[in-house]
Amino acid sequence: MLLKPSTLHTGITRALAISTCMTIGFAANAQEVETEEDKGLMETITVTSQKRVENLNEVPVAVSVLREDQINSAFSANIEGLQALVPSVSFRKGNTTRNSAITVRGIGTISFSVAAEPSVSTVVDGVVLGRSGQAFVDLYDLERIEVLRGPQGTLFGKNASAGVVNITTKRPSDEFEGSAEVTLFQDNEYRLKSSVSGALNDNVNGSLTVLKSQFDGYIKNVYNNEMTNGYDKEGIRAMLDIEAGDETDVLFIFENVESNDGCCADLELSPSGRHPGSEALPNSTGTGDLDLEQRLVDHDFETRTLDETTGFSMQIDTMFGDHQFTSITAYRDWDNTEFREGDFTSTAGTRPFPVFAEPFQLHDIGAQNWKQTSQEFRIASPVGNDFDYQVGAFWWSQKSTRNFTRDASCQNNGGQFPAAISTYLTETFGIAEPSDDQVNQFIEDEGLSCNSNDIVSATAYMETQFDNWALFADGKYHINDDLRLLFGIRYTDDEVSYSHNRSSNDQYSRTGVGVRSFDTDYSGSTDESNVSGKLGVQYDLSDSSMTYLTFSQGYKGPAFNVFYNMSATDTLPIGEETSDAFELGYKYASRDIIFNAAVFRTDIDGFQANNSELLDEVTITRLTNAGSVTTQGIEFDFMWQVNDDFALSGGLSKVDAEVDEFRCPVTDPTCTGSSGADLPFSPDLKYSVTGEYIWEMENMDIILNGSYVYTDEMFVGAPGAFATDSDPAVLPDYAILNASLAFSFSDDDYRISLIGKNLTDESYVTTYSGDNFRYQIPRDADRYFGVQLRARF
């Protein structure tokens, strides 16, 4: 626990919980006297969280659902904006999509290694993504987003040790329809989207969606007076839904999305001392008073990302007798190139004086490509019998290649310069153990130096291969009409291999800041197998409510810490991450209310996490099996259709995620990790409330939508570290109020929406990047307005 939330927020939280529970109680009493004519005010919400189409309130899993109307009303184009509406989810924003990560109930993997995978699995239209960042570029034409909380190892396999984000896009319609949408925001931001859908013949339905969006940015670079942290994106998604027989359906999906993302420059919210006199200096004393109004940087190298994703999948559903057979075949190609300003100044590397008395230059360029192929087969029994079950097989392979070049100031604070020259004399001229005089004479004769303006570089070439196959089964046995036994099992086999070759681009192999001078030729492989299971019971308390108790296991495969400055100490494999979870849940659904609640505890062993480390005066992170962690707490969410015109929804999570046992890496003698520390990116309290009211008038409808989201302060430092007074890794709490006012005409064929983001203009920070001064402030940390025009035909 860090600081307690304010009294005001504590009061709001209690009031929200009490009022919701009272509402549920009143509704339960009223349900007994309702007639059949009263039913149907609340629409049925279906999910595929158990790889079947099921009613949300019949699924014995803690799952939050964002429906199409909720997603559209948020006016957010990516997961960063939508995660605020799911209290158990947090988003860690990196300098590029490949370095960004999702955490669920405080658990997630934040790593720069190219040979490590996430703890939260991201699934799009049934296809498991190797890295969640593939889904972070843009989201459009969504039917729903389901967030499954806690280990989901049985059905979703590896990389679901903390949870699953299951994204489903809209399917083609059987009648011709189309839409066009234009969204405009302040500061030259626009989003364009158009789609058509309908029957191509009696057996084939198709759809096509195209999008284009652009934004100049909201951060000003005083070095060139240009805006940054903007984007330029375009994409296309095409679908064909083919009725290949009376009981066979084939769905083809093709997608391509490209992005030139000027994101995400680190802001200096506390003084760094690196560029005194700059316009971009923060208004801060450096004692914990972050300058949350800072929107200026002074960079001579733009941080940005070039991103392109291409995906193809084919899903076949057919009947074998009374059993349904499903096959999903998929291929995805992802290119991601990052450009990173690593010295965070425009004056570094310009003067002929040695570092670290002088500001140093550090610029990175890294290109990576992922190619992923997967195949899943499932057979599902019909529902309604005493025994419902699914069995399946899964195969997945991913190969990535990456090259990463760092250009940085020469470094000689520990005698690296003469050591490099000595090695050069030996390797080039065969001089065994050159004397100091010989080294110094050569330096003088060649006119060499090692100062801030002597820029040296090295390039690392990295390859990784992941191969995974699994067999799984999941079932439900009906003991009687009300009581069911739940069970599942999965066998997983994993193999990970890598290679790492780094070579100096400097003739003399001089060392730079964050640039190791020695060449590498590393390779290795490891494999693991795992059996994870699930066992539980589900009991119907009434026709409208049920409760469940489950024990479930999760598994995350082995890894290697493969990164630019990899050394011999990083070549050992990092073991698997496993999780055991207990969850007690309650679900209620009536004609006007849906309410879900869960109490949980998850113990994770072999937690794969990054530890911060100072290497050559540059902060890096080293991936390790950091130890054992526990997350426990309570969550609830609800949807309440108050009447035909007014609807409320919301949720709350109270989570305590901390380290049970921390194991410092043997390569880091300065590590002081301790048990009992908070896990990063795990706010103790988070909740949201959204309301929508519709005024039905003679010629139009007026729709008012508003949302309030509160996020408690959170620690975002290294696992195993305790927060201290004025700790730069503690981010303040914040509350955001968004609203929109829409005018709908002709049964919503035409709609005009006026949009207000962050109406209270509360500035906040979401990510601490290190070095005691670097932070990420999102676009939504400022008040801004927009308008959306939408037409359907």
PDB file of N, CA, C and O in Angstrom, residues 661-719:
ATOM      1  N   GLU A 661       8.276 -12.842  -2.352  1.00  0.00           N
ATOM      2  CA  GLU A 661       9.693 -13.170  -2.213  1.00  0.00           C
ATOM      3  C   GLU A 661      10.423 -12.643  -3.433  1.00  0.00           C
ATOM      4  O   GLU A 661      10.096 -12.995  -4.566  1.00  0.00           O
ATOM      5  N   PHE A 662      11.393 -11.777  -3.203  1.00  0.00           N
ATOM      6  CA  PHE A 662      12.122 -11.171  -4.317  1.00  0.00           C
ATOM      7  C   PHE A 662      13.534 -11.740  -4.386  1.00  0.00           C
ATOM      8  O   PHE A 662      14.230 -11.816  -3.377  1.00  0.00           O
ATOM      9  N   ARG A 663      13.923 -12.145  -5.588  1.00  0.00           N
ATOM     10  CA  ARG A 663      15.255 -12.686  -5.804  1.00  0.00           C
ATOM     11  C   ARG A 663      16.037 -11.741  -6.708  1.00  0.00           C
ATOM     12  O   ARG A 663      15.707 -11.587  -7.892  1.00  0.00           O
ATOM     13  N   CYS A 664      17.029 -11.089  -6.160  1.00  0.00           N
ATOM     14  CA  CYS A 664      17.856 -10.183  -6.944  1.00  0.00           C
ATOM     15  C   CYS A 664      18.701 -10.970  -7.940  1.00  0.00           C
ATOM     16  O   CYS A 664      19.175 -12.070  -7.622  1.00  0.00           O
ATOM     17  N   PRO A 665      18.905 -10.440  -9.141  1.00  0.00           N
ATOM     18  CA  PRO A 665      19.787 -11.119 -10.094  1.00  0.00           C
ATOM     19  C   PRO A 665      21.218 -11.131  -9.582  1.00  0.00           C
ATOM     20  O   PRO A 665      21.689 -10.150  -8.996  1.00  0.00           O
ATOM     21  N   VAL A 666      21.912 -12.230  -9.789  1.00  0.00           N
ATOM     22  CA  VAL A 666      23.280 -12.348  -9.295  1.00  0.00           C
ATOM     23  C   VAL A 666      24.210 -11.371  -9.995  1.00  0.00           C
ATOM     24  O   VAL A 666      25.298 -11.059  -9.491  1.00  0.00           O
ATOM     25  N   THR A 667      23.801 -10.861 -11.142  1.00  0.00           N
ATOM     26  CA  THR A 667      24.643  -9.922 -11.893  1.00  0.00           C
ATOM     27  C   THR A 667      24.523  -8.496 -11.392  1.00  0.00           C
ATOM     28  O   THR A 667      25.214  -7.614 -11.889  1.00  0.00           O
ATOM     29  N   ASP A 668      23.630  -8.257 -10.428  1.00  0.00           N
ATOM     30  CA  ASP A 668      23.407  -6.889  -9.955  1.00  0.00           C
ATOM     31  C   ASP A 668      23.659  -6.811  -8.451  1.00  0.00           C
ATOM     32  O   ASP A 668      22.733  -6.988  -7.655  1.00  0.00           O
ATOM     33  N   PRO A 669      24.885  -6.522  -8.016  1.00  0.00           N
ATOM     34  CA  PRO A 669      25.191  -6.464  -6.587  1.00  0.00           C
ATOM     35  C   PRO A 669      24.533  -5.282  -5.891  1.00  0.00           C
ATOM     36  O   PRO A 669      24.461  -5.250  -4.657  1.00  0.00           O
ATOM     37  N   THR A 670      24.033  -4.296  -6.650  1.00  0.00           N
ATOM     38  CA  THR A 670      23.401  -3.124  -6.038  1.00  0.00           C
ATOM     39  C   THR A 670      21.921  -3.337  -5.772  1.00  0.00           C
ATOM     40  O   THR A 670      21.271  -2.472  -5.190  1.00  0.00           O
ATOM     41  N   CYS A 671      21.383  -4.461  -6.220  1.00  0.00           N
ATOM     42  CA  CYS A 671      19.949  -4.716  -6.074  1.00  0.00           C
ATOM     43  C   CYS A 671      19.576  -4.823  -4.596  1.00  0.00           C
ATOM     44  O   CYS A 671      20.232  -5.511  -3.822  1.00  0.00           O
ATOM     45  N   THR A 672      18.492  -4.156  -4.217  1.00  0.00           N
ATOM     46  CA  THR A 672      18.035  -4.175  -2.823  1.00  0.00           C
ATOM     47  C   THR A 672      16.564  -4.583  -2.747  1.00  0.00           C
ATOM     48  O   THR A 672      15.841  -4.141  -1.872  1.00  0.00           O
ATOM     49  N   GLY A 673      16.116  -5.381  -3.718  1.00  0.00           N
ATOM     50  CA  GLY A 673      14.718  -5.778  -3.744  1.00  0.00           C
ATOM     51  C   GLY A 673      14.288  -6.446  -2.454  1.00  0.00           C
ATOM     52  O   GLY A 673      15.030  -7.214  -1.859  1.00  0.00           O
ATOM     53  N   SER A 674      13.062  -6.163  -2.019  1.00  0.00           N
ATOM     54  CA  SER A 674      12.575  -6.677  -0.743  1.00  0.00           C
ATOM     55  C   SER A 674      11.166  -7.202  -0.898  1.00  0.00           C
ATOM     56  O   SER A 674      10.403  -6.752  -1.753  1.00  0.00           O
ATOM     57  N   SER A 675      10.823  -8.132  -0.049  1.00  0.00           N
ATOM     58  CA  SER A 675       9.471  -8.665  -0.036  1.00  0.00           C
ATOM     59  C   SER A 675       8.518  -7.642   0.559  1.00  0.00           C
ATOM     60  O   SER A 675       8.893  -6.831   1.407  1.00  0.00           O
ATOM     61  N   GLY A 676       7.262  -7.696   0.105  1.00  0.00           N
ATOM     62  CA  GLY A 676       6.248  -6.789   0.614  1.00  0.00           C
ATOM     63  C   GLY A 676       6.067  -5.536  -0.199  1.00  0.00           C
ATOM     64  O   GLY A 676       5.146  -4.745   0.057  1.00  0.00           O
ATOM     65  N   ALA A 677       6.905  -5.314  -1.209  1.00  0.00           N
ATOM     66  CA  ALA A 677       6.792  -4.107  -2.030  1.00  0.00           C
ATOM     67  C   ALA A 677       5.640  -4.236  -3.014  1.00  0.00           C
ATOM     68  O   ALA A 677       5.275  -5.321  -3.457  1.00  0.00           O
ATOM     69  N   ASP A 678       5.057  -3.094  -3.382  1.00  0.00           N
ATOM     70  CA  ASP A 678       3.993  -3.071  -4.371  1.00  0.00           C
ATOM     71  C   ASP A 678       4.526  -3.444  -5.743  1.00  0.00           C
ATOM     72  O   ASP A 678       5.658  -3.090  -6.108  1.00  0.00           O
ATOM     73  N   LEU A 679       3.699  -4.134  -6.518  1.00  0.00           N
ATOM     74  CA  LEU A 679       4.047  -4.379  -7.914  1.00  0.00           C
ATOM     75  C   LEU A 679       3.791  -3.111  -8.725  1.00  0.00           C
ATOM     76  O   LEU A 679       2.874  -2.338  -8.424  1.00  0.00           O
ATOM     77  N   PRO A 680       4.598  -2.872  -9.775  1.00  0.00           N
ATOM     78  CA  PRO A 680       4.396  -1.660 -10.575  1.00  0.00           C
ATOM     79  C   PRO A 680       3.110  -1.724 -11.395  1.00  0.00           C
ATOM     80  O   PRO A 680       2.629  -2.793 -11.736  1.00  0.00           O
ATOM     81  N   PHE A 681       2.579  -0.550 -11.681  1.00  0.00           N
ATOM     82  CA  PHE A 681       1.383  -0.370 -12.500  1.00  0.00           C
ATOM     83  C   PHE A 681       0.194  -1.149 -11.930  1.00  0.00           C
ATOM     84  O   PHE A 681      -0.537  -1.816 -12.653  1.00  0.00           O
ATOM     85  N   SER A 682       0.029  -1.040 -10.628  1.00  0.00           N
ATOM     86  CA  SER A 682      -1.079  -1.696  -9.954  1.00  0.00           C
ATOM     87  C   SER A 682      -1.702  -0.740  -8.948  1.00  0.00           C
ATOM     88  O   SER A 682      -1.392  -0.781  -7.753  1.00  0.00           O
ATOM     89  N   PRO A 683      -2.593   0.141  -9.401  1.00  0.00           N
ATOM     90  CA  PRO A 683      -3.247   1.045  -8.449  1.00  0.00           C
ATOM     91  C   PRO A 683      -4.110   0.259  -7.480  1.00  0.00           C
ATOM     92  O   PRO A 683      -4.783  -0.712  -7.864  1.00  0.00           O
ATOM     93  N   ASP A 684      -4.074   0.662  -6.212  1.00  0.00           N
ATOM     94  CA  ASP A 684      -4.879  -0.037  -5.209  1.00  0.00           C
ATOM     95  C   ASP A 684      -6.373   0.093  -5.495  1.00  0.00           C
ATOM     96  O   ASP A 684      -7.144  -0.821  -5.207  1.00  0.00           O
ATOM     97  N   LEU A 685      -6.774   1.215  -6.056  1.00  0.00           N
ATOM     98  CA  LEU A 685      -8.192   1.481  -6.283  1.00  0.00           C
ATOM     99  C   LEU A 685      -8.384   2.112  -7.652  1.00  0.00           C
ATOM    100  O   LEU A 685      -7.636   3.012  -8.044  1.00  0.00           O
ATOM    101  N   LYS A 686      -9.383   1.618  -8.364  1.00  0.00           N
ATOM    102  CA  LYS A 686      -9.738   2.201  -9.651  1.00  0.00           C
ATOM    103  C   LYS A 686     -11.220   1.947  -9.884  1.00  0.00           C
ATOM    104  O   LYS A 686     -11.713   0.847  -9.640  1.00  0.00           O
ATOM    105  N   TYR A 687     -11.949   2.957 -10.333  1.00  0.00           N
ATOM    106  CA  TYR A 687     -13.355   2.746 -10.640  1.00  0.00           C
ATOM    107  C   TYR A 687     -13.810   3.696 -11.742  1.00  0.00           C
ATOM    108  O   TYR A 687     -13.156   4.707 -12.041  1.00  0.00           O
ATOM    109  N   SER A 688     -14.923   3.341 -12.341  1.00  0.00           N
ATOM    110  CA  SER A 688     -15.497   4.157 -13.408  1.00  0.00           C
ATOM    111  C   SER A 688     -17.011   4.065 -13.367  1.00  0.00           C
ATOM    112  O   SER A 688     -17.576   3.045 -12.955  1.00  0.00           O
ATOM    113  N   VAL A 689     -17.661   5.144 -13.784  1.00  0.00           N
ATOM    114  CA  VAL A 689     -19.117   5.196 -13.903  1.00  0.00           C
ATOM    115  C   VAL A 689     -19.444   5.898 -15.218  1.00  0.00           C
ATOM    116  O   VAL A 689     -18.889   6.957 -15.521  1.00  0.00           O
ATOM    117  N   THR A 690     -20.320   5.293 -15.998  1.00  0.00           N
ATOM    118  CA  THR A 690     -20.743   5.870 -17.272  1.00  0.00           C
ATOM    119  C   THR A 690     -22.261   5.927 -17.304  1.00  0.00           C
ATOM    120  O   THR A 690     -22.937   4.962 -16.911  1.00  0.00           O
ATOM    121  N   GLY A 691     -22.789   7.053 -17.760  1.00  0.00           N
ATOM    122  CA  GLY A 691     -24.228   7.202 -17.872  1.00  0.00           C
ATOM    123  C   GLY A 691     -24.627   7.723 -19.233  1.00  0.00           C
ATOM    124  O   GLY A 691     -23.876   8.465 -19.878  1.00  0.00           O
ATOM    125  N   GLU A 692     -25.818   7.316 -19.678  1.00  0.00           N
ATOM    126  CA  GLU A 692     -26.333   7.805 -20.960  1.00  0.00           C
ATOM    127  C   GLU A 692     -27.827   8.056 -20.838  1.00  0.00           C
ATOM    128  O   GLU A 692     -28.575   7.202 -20.344  1.00  0.00           O
ATOM    129  N   TYR A 693     -28.247   9.241 -21.285  1.00  0.00           N
ATOM    130  CA  TYR A 693     -29.663   9.614 -21.256  1.00  0.00           C
ATOM    131  C   TYR A 693     -30.106  10.012 -22.651  1.00  0.00           C
ATOM    132  O   TYR A 693     -29.395  10.745 -23.351  1.00  0.00           O
ATOM    133  N   ILE A 694     -31.289   9.528 -23.052  1.00  0.00           N
ATOM    134  CA  ILE A 694     -31.821   9.801 -24.390  1.00  0.00           C
ATOM    135  C   ILE A 694     -33.138  10.551 -24.263  1.00  0.00           C
ATOM    136  O   ILE A 694     -34.078  10.070 -23.611  1.00  0.00           O
ATOM    137  N   TRP A 695     -33.199  11.727 -24.875  1.00  0.00           N
ATOM    138  CA  TRP A 695     -34.446  12.462 -25.000  1.00  0.00           C
ATOM    139  C   TRP A 695     -35.041  12.168 -26.385  1.00  0.00           C
ATOM    140  O   TRP A 695     -34.435  12.510 -27.417  1.00  0.00           O
ATOM    141  N   GLU A 696     -36.195  11.521 -26.417  1.00  0.00           N
ATOM    142  CA  GLU A 696     -36.842  11.232 -27.684  1.00  0.00           C
ATOM    143  C   GLU A 696     -37.773  12.385 -28.036  1.00  0.00           C
ATOM    144  O   GLU A 696     -38.754  12.644 -27.348  1.00  0.00           O
ATOM    145  N   MET A 697     -37.449  13.074 -29.134  1.00  0.00           N
ATOM    146  CA  MET A 697     -38.234  14.210 -29.580  1.00  0.00           C
ATOM    147  C   MET A 697     -38.914  13.862 -30.901  1.00  0.00           C
ATOM    148  O   MET A 697     -38.703  12.786 -31.478  1.00  0.00           O
ATOM    149  N   GLU A 698     -39.702  14.758 -31.402  1.00  0.00           N
ATOM    150  CA  GLU A 698     -40.512  14.455 -32.586  1.00  0.00           C
ATOM    151  C   GLU A 698     -39.656  14.218 -33.817  1.00  0.00           C
ATOM    152  O   GLU A 698     -39.893  13.276 -34.584  1.00  0.00           O
ATOM    153  N   ASN A 699     -38.618  15.031 -34.033  1.00  0.00           N
ATOM    154  CA  ASN A 699     -37.818  14.930 -35.248  1.00  0.00           C
ATOM    155  C   ASN A 699     -36.404  14.437 -35.020  1.00  0.00           C
ATOM    156  O   ASN A 699     -35.651  14.255 -35.974  1.00  0.00           O
ATOM    157  N   MET A 700     -36.043  14.239 -33.764  1.00  0.00           N
ATOM    158  CA  MET A 700     -34.695  13.766 -33.478  1.00  0.00           C
ATOM    159  C   MET A 700     -34.616  13.274 -32.048  1.00  0.00           C
ATOM    160  O   MET A 700     -35.527  13.505 -31.241  1.00  0.00           O
ATOM    161  N   ASP A 701     -33.524  12.565 -31.754  1.00  0.00           N
ATOM    162  CA  ASP A 701     -33.196  12.163 -30.388  1.00  0.00           C
ATOM    163  C   ASP A 701     -31.957  12.926 -29.943  1.00  0.00           C
ATOM    164  O   ASP A 701     -31.028  13.149 -30.724  1.00  0.00           O
ATOM    165  N   ILE A 702     -31.943  13.312 -28.678  1.00  0.00           N
ATOM    166  CA  ILE A 702     -30.762  13.943 -28.088  1.00  0.00           C
ATOM    167  C   ILE A 702     -30.168  12.969 -27.072  1.00  0.00           C
ATOM    168  O   ILE A 702     -30.870  12.462 -26.194  1.00  0.00           O
ATOM    169  N   ILE A 703     -28.870  12.682 -27.209  1.00  0.00           N
ATOM    170  CA  ILE A 703     -28.216  11.667 -26.397  1.00  0.00           C
ATOM    171  C   ILE A 703     -27.085  12.308 -25.609  1.00  0.00           C
ATOM    172  O   ILE A 703     -26.139  12.846 -26.184  1.00  0.00           O
ATOM    173  N   LEU A 704     -27.183  12.257 -24.295  1.00  0.00           N
ATOM    174  CA  LEU A 704     -26.137  12.790 -23.422  1.00  0.00           C
ATOM    175  C   LEU A 704     -25.394  11.610 -22.791  1.00  0.00           C
ATOM    176  O   LEU A 704     -26.006  10.739 -22.170  1.00  0.00           O
ATOM    177  N   ASN A 705     -24.083  11.579 -22.982  1.00  0.00           N
ATOM    178  CA  ASN A 705     -23.263  10.510 -22.429  1.00  0.00           C
ATOM    179  C   ASN A 705     -22.145  11.122 -21.594  1.00  0.00           C
ATOM    180  O   ASN A 705     -21.522  12.103 -22.012  1.00  0.00           O
ATOM    181  N   GLY A 706     -21.891  10.555 -20.438  1.00  0.00           N
ATOM    182  CA  GLY A 706     -20.817  11.044 -19.587  1.00  0.00           C
ATOM    183  C   GLY A 706     -20.136   9.901 -18.863  1.00  0.00           C
ATOM    184  O   GLY A 706     -20.755   8.880 -18.556  1.00  0.00           O
ATOM    185  N   SER A 707     -18.847  10.049 -18.595  1.00  0.00           N
ATOM    186  CA  SER A 707     -18.106   9.022 -17.857  1.00  0.00           C
ATOM    187  C   SER A 707     -17.155   9.683 -16.873  1.00  0.00           C
ATOM    188  O   SER A 707     -16.586  10.744 -17.157  1.00  0.00           O
ATOM    189  N   TYR A 708     -17.004   9.039 -15.731  1.00  0.00           N
ATOM    190  CA  TYR A 708     -16.087   9.504 -14.686  1.00  0.00           C
ATOM    191  C   TYR A 708     -15.186   8.329 -14.329  1.00  0.00           C
ATOM    192  O   TYR A 708     -15.666   7.233 -14.008  1.00  0.00           O
ATOM    193  N   VAL A 709     -13.873   8.533 -14.403  1.00  0.00           N
ATOM    194  CA  VAL A 709     -12.908   7.467 -14.142  1.00  0.00           C
ATOM    195  C   VAL A 709     -11.911   7.958 -13.110  1.00  0.00           C
ATOM    196  O   VAL A 709     -11.305   9.024 -13.276  1.00  0.00           O
ATOM    197  N   TYR A 710     -11.744   7.178 -12.044  1.00  0.00           N
ATOM    198  CA  TYR A 710     -10.769   7.512 -11.008  1.00  0.00           C
ATOM    199  C   TYR A 710      -9.708   6.430 -10.949  1.00  0.00           C
ATOM    200  O   TYR A 710     -10.009   5.224 -10.932  1.00  0.00           O
ATOM    201  N   THR A 711      -8.444   6.850 -10.901  1.00  0.00           N
ATOM    202  CA  THR A 711      -7.311   5.929 -10.754  1.00  0.00           C
ATOM    203  C   THR A 711      -6.468   6.372  -9.576  1.00  0.00           C
ATOM    204  O   THR A 711      -5.996   7.521  -9.532  1.00  0.00           O
ATOM    205  N   ASP A 712      -6.287   5.480  -8.636  1.00  0.00           N
ATOM    206  CA  ASP A 712      -5.502   5.772  -7.443  1.00  0.00           C
ATOM    207  C   ASP A 712      -4.035   5.977  -7.828  1.00  0.00           C
ATOM    208  O   ASP A 712      -3.583   5.576  -8.904  1.00  0.00           O
ATOM    209  N   GLU A 713      -3.274   6.607  -6.926  1.00  0.00           N
ATOM    210  CA  GLU A 713      -1.840   6.721  -7.182  1.00  0.00           C
ATOM    211  C   GLU A 713      -1.225   5.333  -7.294  1.00  0.00           C
ATOM    212  O   GLU A 713      -1.732   4.358  -6.735  1.00  0.00           O
ATOM    213  N   MET A 714      -0.147   5.229  -8.042  1.00  0.00           N
ATOM    214  CA  MET A 714       0.461   3.913  -8.202  1.00  0.00           C
ATOM    215  C   MET A 714       1.971   4.015  -8.309  1.00  0.00           C
ATOM    216  O   MET A 714       2.517   5.007  -8.803  1.00  0.00           O
ATOM    217  N   PHE A 715       2.599   2.958  -7.855  1.00  0.00           N
ATOM    218  CA  PHE A 715       4.041   2.822  -7.942  1.00  0.00           C
ATOM    219  C   PHE A 715       4.386   2.175  -9.285  1.00  0.00           C
ATOM    220  O   PHE A 715       3.772   1.195  -9.691  1.00  0.00           O
ATOM    221  N   VAL A 716       5.375   2.741  -9.995  1.00  0.00           N
ATOM    222  CA  VAL A 716       5.707   2.238 -11.327  1.00  0.00           C
ATOM    223  C   VAL A 716       7.207   1.974 -11.457  1.00  0.00           C
ATOM    224  O   VAL A 716       7.746   1.961 -12.567  1.00  0.00           O
ATOM    225  N   GLY A 717       7.862   1.755 -10.325  1.00  0.00           N
ATOM    226  CA  GLY A 717       9.291   1.466 -10.358  1.00  0.00           C
ATOM    227  C   GLY A 717       9.558  -0.012 -10.558  1.00  0.00           C
ATOM    228  O   GLY A 717       8.692  -0.775 -11.005  1.00  0.00           O
ATOM    229  N   ALA A 718      10.760  -0.446 -10.223  1.00  0.00           N
ATOM    230  CA  ALA A 718      11.148  -1.833 -10.411  1.00  0.00           C
ATOM    231  C   ALA A 718      10.475  -2.727  -9.368  1.00  0.00           C
ATOM    232  O   ALA A 718      10.253  -2.312  -8.228  1.00  0.00           O
ATOM    233  N   PRO A 719      10.132  -3.969  -9.751  1.00  0.00           N
ATOM    234  CA  PRO A 719       9.583  -4.907  -8.764  1.00  0.00           C
ATOM    235  C   PRO A 719      10.580  -5.120  -7.627  1.00  0.00           C
ATOM    236  O   PRO A 719      11.792  -5.179  -7.842  1.00  0.00           O
TER     237      PRO A 719
END
